[in-house]
């Protein structure tokens, strides 16, 4: 795993239509990884707490998680994907090294947190999360 971050960690933002889902998966990933101070947070729902996807919450979470080594954004589905893609295309809202990661939300979050905590760079964190698609349960 590459560590070219000068001690800075990759931040992870979990985007879901539900605040409860995003926040719970963030806590689960940090807990299972054994990294209570992991740079992972949820950006779920709308500012009023209802279901939806909020550019404002995603941007705020990404900047809060940014230490300068990059921010991996994992999303659940539909408009969460489209919202993050739109933010990335605008090229001025998210931190410079932000990347949408094609990974399952729960398994990908755990793999991303473990890799980021170990000093992995953004490419390594994204790769670990993407590999979660191959995890077999049988």
mmCIF file of C-alpha atoms in Angstrom:
data_model
loop_
_atom_site.group_PDB
_atom_site.id
_atom_site.type_symbol
_atom_site.label_atom_id
_atom_site.label_comp_id
_atom_site.label_asym_id
_atom_site.label_seq_id
_atom_site.Cartn_x
_atom_site.Cartn_y
_atom_site.Cartn_z
ATOM 1 C CA UNK A 1 0.000 0.000 0.000
ATOM 2 C CA UNK A 2 1.385 3.348 -1.006
ATOM 3 C CA UNK A 3 1.961 5.927 1.709
ATOM 4 C CA UNK A 4 2.891 9.203 0.121
ATOM 5 C CA UNK A 5 0.611 11.324 2.284
ATOM 6 C CA UNK A 6 3.227 12.849 4.634
ATOM 7 C CA UNK A 7 1.257 11.615 7.635
ATOM 8 C CA UNK A 8 -2.038 12.952 6.321
ATOM 9 C CA UNK A 9 -4.937 10.529 6.074
ATOM 10 C CA UNK A 10 -7.434 10.054 3.289
ATOM 11 C CA UNK A 11 -10.888 11.136 4.413
ATOM 12 C CA UNK A 12 -13.980 9.083 3.682
ATOM 13 C CA UNK A 13 -17.502 10.433 3.163
ATOM 14 C CA UNK A 14 -20.451 8.051 3.023
ATOM 15 C CA UNK A 15 -23.341 9.486 1.039
ATOM 16 C CA UNK A 16 -26.772 7.983 1.553
ATOM 17 C CA UNK A 17 -30.356 9.107 1.178
ATOM 18 C CA UNK A 18 -30.688 8.542 4.917
ATOM 19 C CA UNK A 19 -28.790 10.369 7.652
ATOM 20 C CA UNK A 20 -29.207 7.375 9.935
ATOM 21 C CA UNK A 21 -27.779 4.955 7.375
ATOM 22 C CA UNK A 22 -24.785 7.142 6.508
ATOM 23 C CA UNK A 23 -23.924 7.887 10.142
ATOM 24 C CA UNK A 24 -24.427 4.278 11.261
ATOM 25 C CA UNK A 25 -22.237 2.872 8.495
ATOM 26 C CA UNK A 26 -19.526 5.400 9.400
ATOM 27 C CA UNK A 27 -19.629 4.276 13.056
ATOM 28 C CA UNK A 28 -19.706 0.612 12.021
ATOM 29 C CA UNK A 29 -16.714 0.989 9.689
ATOM 30 C CA UNK A 30 -14.624 2.800 12.293
ATOM 31 C CA UNK A 31 -15.608 0.288 14.967
ATOM 32 C CA UNK A 32 -14.960 -2.830 12.894
ATOM 33 C CA UNK A 33 -11.666 -1.399 11.689
ATOM 34 C CA UNK A 34 -10.682 -0.664 15.272
ATOM 35 C CA UNK A 35 -9.990 2.976 14.399
ATOM 36 C CA UNK A 36 -12.157 5.130 16.671
ATOM 37 C CA UNK A 37 -10.624 8.353 15.302
ATOM 38 C CA UNK A 38 -11.029 7.358 11.655
ATOM 39 C CA UNK A 39 -11.590 10.176 9.180
ATOM 40 C CA UNK A 40 -14.992 8.855 8.139
ATOM 41 C CA UNK A 41 -18.354 10.543 8.329
ATOM 42 C CA UNK A 42 -21.820 10.297 6.915
ATOM 43 C CA UNK A 43 -23.465 12.813 4.628
ATOM 44 C CA UNK A 44 -26.982 11.509 4.502
ATOM 45 C CA UNK A 45 -30.427 12.867 3.946
ATOM 46 C CA UNK A 46 -31.463 16.470 3.629
ATOM 47 C CA UNK A 47 -30.623 19.287 6.075
ATOM 48 C CA UNK A 48 -34.064 18.955 7.686
ATOM 49 C CA UNK A 49 -33.456 15.250 8.364
ATOM 50 C CA UNK A 50 -35.760 13.928 5.678
ATOM 51 C CA UNK A 51 -34.746 11.414 3.014
ATOM 52 C CA UNK A 52 -32.801 12.750 0.051
ATOM 53 C CA UNK A 53 -29.364 13.859 -1.062
ATOM 54 C CA UNK A 54 -27.910 17.236 -0.153
ATOM 55 C CA UNK A 55 -25.056 18.929 -2.007
ATOM 56 C CA UNK A 56 -24.575 21.170 1.022
ATOM 57 C CA UNK A 57 -24.122 18.253 3.447
ATOM 58 C CA UNK A 58 -21.788 16.390 1.077
ATOM 59 C CA UNK A 59 -19.566 19.426 0.504
ATOM 60 C CA UNK A 60 -19.414 20.236 4.226
ATOM 61 C CA UNK A 61 -18.545 16.629 5.134
ATOM 62 C CA UNK A 62 -15.869 16.391 2.432
ATOM 63 C CA UNK A 63 -14.131 19.549 3.614
ATOM 64 C CA UNK A 64 -14.343 18.403 7.242
ATOM 65 C CA UNK A 65 -12.698 15.057 6.344
ATOM 66 C CA UNK A 66 -10.009 16.615 4.132
ATOM 67 C CA UNK A 67 -6.474 16.597 5.566
ATOM 68 C CA UNK A 68 -4.944 17.142 2.130
ATOM 69 C CA UNK A 69 -4.461 13.481 1.154
ATOM 70 C CA UNK A 70 -7.766 13.194 -0.662
ATOM 71 C CA UNK A 71 -11.377 12.341 0.045
ATOM 72 C CA UNK A 72 -13.041 9.107 -1.042
ATOM 73 C CA UNK A 73 -16.791 9.405 -1.510
ATOM 74 C CA UNK A 74 -18.821 6.198 -1.303
ATOM 75 C CA UNK A 75 -22.498 6.419 -2.201
ATOM 76 C CA UNK A 76 -25.586 4.276 -1.901
ATOM 77 C CA UNK A 77 -27.616 4.712 -5.102
ATOM 78 C CA UNK A 78 -29.472 6.874 -7.598
ATOM 79 C CA UNK A 79 -29.412 10.579 -6.841
ATOM 80 C CA UNK A 80 -26.519 10.148 -4.397
ATOM 81 C CA UNK A 81 -24.370 9.012 -7.325
ATOM 82 C CA UNK A 82 -25.646 11.792 -9.575
ATOM 83 C CA UNK A 83 -25.175 14.458 -6.913
ATOM 84 C CA UNK A 84 -21.548 13.487 -6.258
ATOM 85 C CA UNK A 85 -20.847 13.277 -10.009
ATOM 86 C CA UNK A 86 -22.306 16.767 -10.441
ATOM 87 C CA UNK A 87 -20.191 18.143 -7.591
ATOM 88 C CA UNK A 88 -17.062 16.590 -9.084
ATOM 89 C CA UNK A 89 -17.891 18.026 -12.514
ATOM 90 C CA UNK A 90 -18.315 21.516 -11.037
ATOM 91 C CA UNK A 91 -14.672 21.224 -9.951
ATOM 92 C CA UNK A 92 -14.829 23.894 -7.250
ATOM 93 C CA UNK A 93 -17.115 22.617 -4.501
ATOM 94 C CA UNK A 94 -15.278 19.546 -3.224
ATOM 95 C CA UNK A 95 -11.671 19.353 -2.022
ATOM 96 C CA UNK A 96 -9.176 19.111 -4.887
ATOM 97 C CA UNK A 97 -8.388 15.420 -4.411
ATOM 98 C CA UNK A 98 -11.945 14.074 -4.206
ATOM 99 C CA UNK A 99 -12.947 10.826 -5.845
ATOM 100 C CA UNK A 100 -16.221 8.958 -6.310
ATOM 101 C CA UNK A 101 -15.533 5.322 -5.475
ATOM 102 C CA UNK A 102 -17.535 2.533 -7.118
ATOM 103 C CA UNK A 103 -17.951 0.244 -4.107
ATOM 104 C CA UNK A 104 -20.626 -1.330 -1.933
ATOM 105 C CA UNK A 105 -21.422 1.126 0.843
ATOM 106 C CA UNK A 106 -20.960 -1.056 3.946
ATOM 107 C CA UNK A 107 -18.173 -3.435 2.933
ATOM 108 C CA UNK A 108 -16.455 -0.716 0.926
ATOM 109 C CA UNK A 109 -16.538 1.672 3.879
ATOM 110 C CA UNK A 110 -14.861 -0.860 6.168
ATOM 111 C CA UNK A 111 -12.144 -1.614 3.601
ATOM 112 C CA UNK A 112 -11.617 2.095 2.941
ATOM 113 C CA UNK A 113 -11.284 2.946 6.634
ATOM 114 C CA UNK A 114 -8.786 0.128 7.250
ATOM 115 C CA UNK A 115 -6.679 1.168 4.264
ATOM 116 C CA UNK A 116 -6.789 4.882 5.079
ATOM 117 C CA UNK A 117 -5.880 4.211 8.721
ATOM 118 C CA UNK A 118 -2.890 2.213 7.520
ATOM 119 C CA UNK A 119 -1.600 5.210 5.573
ATOM 120 C CA UNK A 120 -2.879 4.254 2.137
ATOM 121 C CA UNK A 121 -3.130 6.977 -0.464
ATOM 122 C CA UNK A 122 -6.368 7.825 -2.273
ATOM 123 C CA UNK A 123 -5.774 5.258 -5.030
ATOM 124 C CA UNK A 124 -5.150 2.496 -2.465
ATOM 125 C CA UNK A 125 -8.220 3.463 -0.434
ATOM 126 C CA UNK A 126 -10.393 3.469 -3.570
ATOM 127 C CA UNK A 127 -8.966 0.141 -4.733
ATOM 128 C CA UNK A 128 -9.576 -1.520 -1.368
ATOM 129 C CA UNK A 129 -13.164 -0.285 -1.304
ATOM 130 C CA UNK A 130 -13.782 -1.392 -4.901
ATOM 131 C CA UNK A 131 -12.406 -4.865 -4.138
ATOM 132 C CA UNK A 132 -15.233 -5.256 -1.631
ATOM 133 C CA UNK A 133 -17.473 -6.168 -4.583
ATOM 134 C CA UNK A 134 -15.664 -9.504 -4.669
ATOM 135 C CA UNK A 135 -16.269 -10.403 -1.012
ATOM 136 C CA UNK A 136 -18.157 -13.674 -0.919
ATOM 137 C CA UNK A 137 -20.642 -14.536 1.781
ATOM 138 C CA UNK A 138 -21.016 -18.192 0.900
#
